[in-house]
Amino acid sequence: MSATLALIKRAPNLSVEDRIKGIADLGKTLEPVGVTDTVTIAVSASLYGVTWAAGDIATNGLVYNVGVWSKCKLWVIWFRDLGGYLYSSIVLLRAHALNRIFIQRKSFTGWAYYMPIVILAAALLIFCLTVQLISDELTVSYLPKLEICHYVEGFKWGSLALLWLVWFVSLFYYIKIRHIQTAFNEFRESLIVFLLAFATLFQTSLLHSIVPTYPLNRAIRTVSTFLDVACGVTSIWVILAYPVFKCIFYREKYEHEWLAKLARDGLQREYQIESSRTAMSSDYVKMGNIRYPTNMSTNNLTYASANQARQDSISGLGYLLLFS
């Protein structure tokens, strides 16, 4: 740690006026927490979800980092970092599942399927626990005079590199499954999600590189938080917006259309679509515990054309979340 940071770390808690003057002597400009920060917190928390937003609120300097907010490792490791890792890992694991089912034509049960999930979860947990146990001087520490969390260079770039790695691996998987001709083809939606994710990562990396003390600047910390919120929320609704809209306003019709799409894929065995004699005679098709009327016999179901599959693909994630 530099001599300046060492002095700041040992400095006692000061009033806002004294902090502004003291920081000015160090060539820094401090903009205290104000109404803009409060509005940013309210909007981001309501849109983003309390858990993940809490990490941004603490580390971006939107609150006075005193009391529980001064526990930098708590907010940096277990909220901001782990929250980002978990969301990114969900995208990766979904890509892994689709690749295993539709490209490798293997089951999504058993050790062969769950082992990568266990390994990824263990790796993230080990990383967070290791960083928690390592000295603050080597990871992230609290600077009382600045009232901000100071990232050590190695830890900062290591954390960001891990996020970049997860997203690049996810992109690799989605490129592999981009041509699957089923109702689960979400390549267009996923491409938007990846653009948002890489834009967020690039913005965060650039900010930490060029303006490492950005929490001291009200405009920069506000814009940074809103960009995180906007990209995070949008990436979720890119997948869910259409299914949610259809489920709210056209639930029965949408359910019928969705099951028909699954049937047109010609993957009755993979989707566990069954047809009993009674169902066949009454022109019903059964998927799991759901029976729905259709004009198509399961014996006559065929794959949709590539163009039709791309045009009509509906998010499987949205269906699984809303109809489970």
mmCIF file of C-alpha atoms in Angstrom, residues 99-214:
data_model
loop_
_atom_site.group_PDB
_atom_site.id
_atom_site.type_symbol
_atom_site.label_atom_id
_atom_site.label_comp_id
_atom_site.label_asym_id
_atom_site.label_seq_id
_atom_site.Cartn_x
_atom_site.Cartn_y
_atom_site.Cartn_z
ATOM 1 C CA ASN A 99 -25.647 -28.075 -25.366
ATOM 2 C CA ARG A 100 -25.831 -31.394 -23.550
ATOM 3 C CA ILE A 101 -29.432 -32.083 -24.578
ATOM 4 C CA PHE A 102 -29.579 -30.823 -28.158
ATOM 5 C CA ILE A 103 -25.965 -31.089 -29.382
ATOM 6 C CA GLN A 104 -24.584 -34.048 -27.444
ATOM 7 C CA ARG A 105 -28.002 -35.764 -27.260
ATOM 8 C CA LYS A 106 -27.392 -36.787 -23.669
ATOM 9 C CA SER A 107 -29.538 -36.753 -20.565
ATOM 10 C CA PHE A 108 -29.616 -33.736 -18.273
ATOM 11 C CA THR A 109 -29.517 -35.948 -15.178
ATOM 12 C CA GLY A 110 -26.791 -37.923 -13.461
ATOM 13 C CA TRP A 111 -23.236 -37.123 -12.406
ATOM 14 C CA ALA A 112 -22.061 -36.278 -15.908
ATOM 15 C CA TYR A 113 -24.553 -33.417 -16.003
ATOM 16 C CA TYR A 114 -24.271 -32.219 -12.412
ATOM 17 C CA MET A 115 -20.487 -32.476 -12.056
ATOM 18 C CA PRO A 116 -19.738 -29.199 -13.932
ATOM 19 C CA ILE A 117 -22.352 -27.474 -11.777
ATOM 20 C CA VAL A 118 -20.774 -28.805 -8.581
ATOM 21 C CA ILE A 119 -17.277 -27.848 -9.769
ATOM 22 C CA LEU A 120 -18.366 -24.316 -10.691
ATOM 23 C CA ALA A 121 -20.216 -23.803 -7.400
ATOM 24 C CA ALA A 122 -17.238 -25.131 -5.417
ATOM 25 C CA ALA A 123 -14.810 -22.909 -7.333
ATOM 26 C CA LEU A 124 -16.874 -19.775 -6.645
ATOM 27 C CA LEU A 125 -17.285 -20.655 -2.970
ATOM 28 C CA ILE A 126 -13.572 -21.410 -2.550
ATOM 29 C CA PHE A 127 -12.654 -18.145 -4.263
ATOM 30 C CA CYS A 128 -14.943 -16.081 -2.014
ATOM 31 C CA LEU A 129 -13.868 -17.872 1.173
ATOM 32 C CA THR A 130 -10.184 -17.551 0.289
ATOM 33 C CA VAL A 131 -10.503 -13.828 -0.365
ATOM 34 C CA GLN A 132 -12.458 -13.431 2.874
ATOM 35 C CA LEU A 133 -9.696 -15.097 4.898
ATOM 36 C CA ILE A 134 -6.810 -13.245 3.243
ATOM 37 C CA SER A 135 -5.601 -10.011 4.824
ATOM 38 C CA ASP A 136 -7.408 -6.807 3.861
ATOM 39 C CA GLU A 137 -4.059 -5.399 2.774
ATOM 40 C CA LEU A 138 -4.037 -7.918 -0.081
ATOM 41 C CA THR A 139 -7.688 -7.731 -1.159
ATOM 42 C CA VAL A 140 -10.044 -4.883 -0.281
ATOM 43 C CA SER A 141 -9.799 -2.510 2.661
ATOM 44 C CA TYR A 142 -11.753 0.360 4.165
ATOM 45 C CA LEU A 143 -10.285 3.870 4.036
ATOM 46 C CA PRO A 144 -11.870 5.853 6.916
ATOM 47 C CA LYS A 145 -10.905 9.308 5.682
ATOM 48 C CA LEU A 146 -12.284 8.733 2.196
ATOM 49 C CA GLU A 147 -15.034 6.439 3.493
ATOM 50 C CA ILE A 148 -14.653 4.175 0.477
ATOM 51 C CA CYS A 149 -13.561 0.613 -0.179
ATOM 52 C CA HIS A 150 -10.076 0.425 -1.675
ATOM 53 C CA TYR A 151 -9.354 -2.475 -4.035
ATOM 54 C CA VAL A 152 -5.856 -3.899 -4.210
ATOM 55 C CA GLU A 153 -4.876 -4.160 -7.876
ATOM 56 C CA GLY A 154 -4.380 -7.932 -7.919
ATOM 57 C CA PHE A 155 -7.729 -8.661 -6.281
ATOM 58 C CA LYS A 156 -9.596 -6.120 -8.407
ATOM 59 C CA TRP A 157 -8.385 -7.450 -11.731
ATOM 60 C CA GLY A 158 -8.591 -11.065 -10.599
ATOM 61 C CA SER A 159 -12.276 -10.628 -9.732
ATOM 62 C CA LEU A 160 -13.022 -8.962 -13.055
ATOM 63 C CA ALA A 161 -11.020 -11.576 -14.968
ATOM 64 C CA LEU A 162 -13.128 -14.347 -13.435
ATOM 65 C CA LEU A 163 -16.311 -12.630 -14.631
ATOM 66 C CA TRP A 164 -14.881 -12.150 -18.117
ATOM 67 C CA LEU A 165 -13.923 -15.847 -18.183
ATOM 68 C CA VAL A 166 -17.417 -17.054 -17.235
ATOM 69 C CA TRP A 167 -19.041 -14.918 -19.931
ATOM 70 C CA PHE A 168 -16.569 -15.963 -22.633
ATOM 71 C CA VAL A 169 -17.163 -19.639 -21.806
ATOM 72 C CA SER A 170 -20.925 -18.990 -21.960
ATOM 73 C CA LEU A 171 -20.483 -17.313 -25.350
ATOM 74 C CA PHE A 172 -18.552 -20.355 -26.586
ATOM 75 C CA TYR A 173 -21.433 -22.635 -25.581
ATOM 76 C CA TYR A 174 -24.082 -20.435 -27.174
ATOM 77 C CA ILE A 175 -22.146 -20.303 -30.438
ATOM 78 C CA LYS A 176 -22.166 -24.113 -30.417
ATOM 79 C CA ILE A 177 -25.948 -24.284 -29.926
ATOM 80 C CA ARG A 178 -26.896 -21.381 -32.198
ATOM 81 C CA HIS A 179 -28.259 -23.685 -34.912
ATOM 82 C CA ILE A 180 -30.476 -25.952 -32.806
ATOM 83 C CA GLN A 181 -33.833 -26.125 -34.594
ATOM 84 C CA THR A 182 -36.102 -26.390 -31.584
ATOM 85 C CA ALA A 183 -38.391 -24.173 -29.546
ATOM 86 C CA PHE A 184 -35.433 -23.629 -27.218
ATOM 87 C CA ASN A 185 -33.403 -21.707 -29.795
ATOM 88 C CA GLU A 186 -32.710 -18.454 -27.942
ATOM 89 C CA PHE A 187 -29.640 -17.335 -29.854
ATOM 90 C CA ARG A 188 -31.007 -13.896 -30.773
ATOM 91 C CA GLU A 189 -32.068 -13.146 -27.200
ATOM 92 C CA SER A 190 -28.796 -14.531 -25.863
ATOM 93 C CA LEU A 191 -26.804 -12.360 -28.263
ATOM 94 C CA ILE A 192 -28.458 -9.252 -26.777
ATOM 95 C CA VAL A 193 -27.734 -10.518 -23.254
ATOM 96 C CA PHE A 194 -24.070 -11.034 -24.151
ATOM 97 C CA LEU A 195 -23.795 -7.549 -25.643
ATOM 98 C CA LEU A 196 -25.238 -6.077 -22.435
ATOM 99 C CA ALA A 197 -22.977 -8.206 -20.234
ATOM 100 C CA PHE A 198 -19.807 -7.337 -22.138
ATOM 101 C CA ALA A 199 -20.804 -3.655 -22.211
ATOM 102 C CA THR A 200 -21.220 -3.711 -18.419
ATOM 103 C CA LEU A 201 -17.924 -5.521 -17.880
ATOM 104 C CA PHE A 202 -16.106 -3.163 -20.233
ATOM 105 C CA GLN A 203 -17.584 -0.118 -18.498
ATOM 106 C CA THR A 204 -16.625 -1.463 -15.059
ATOM 107 C CA SER A 205 -13.101 -2.429 -16.150
ATOM 108 C CA LEU A 206 -12.557 0.929 -17.834
ATOM 109 C CA LEU A 207 -13.838 2.815 -14.795
ATOM 110 C CA HIS A 208 -11.573 0.957 -12.374
ATOM 111 C CA SER A 209 -8.634 1.514 -14.707
ATOM 112 C CA ILE A 210 -9.087 5.219 -15.476
ATOM 113 C CA VAL A 211 -10.942 6.544 -12.409
ATOM 114 C CA PRO A 212 -10.244 4.183 -9.473
ATOM 115 C CA THR A 213 -11.612 6.783 -7.017
ATOM 116 C CA TYR A 214 -14.913 7.167 -8.914
#
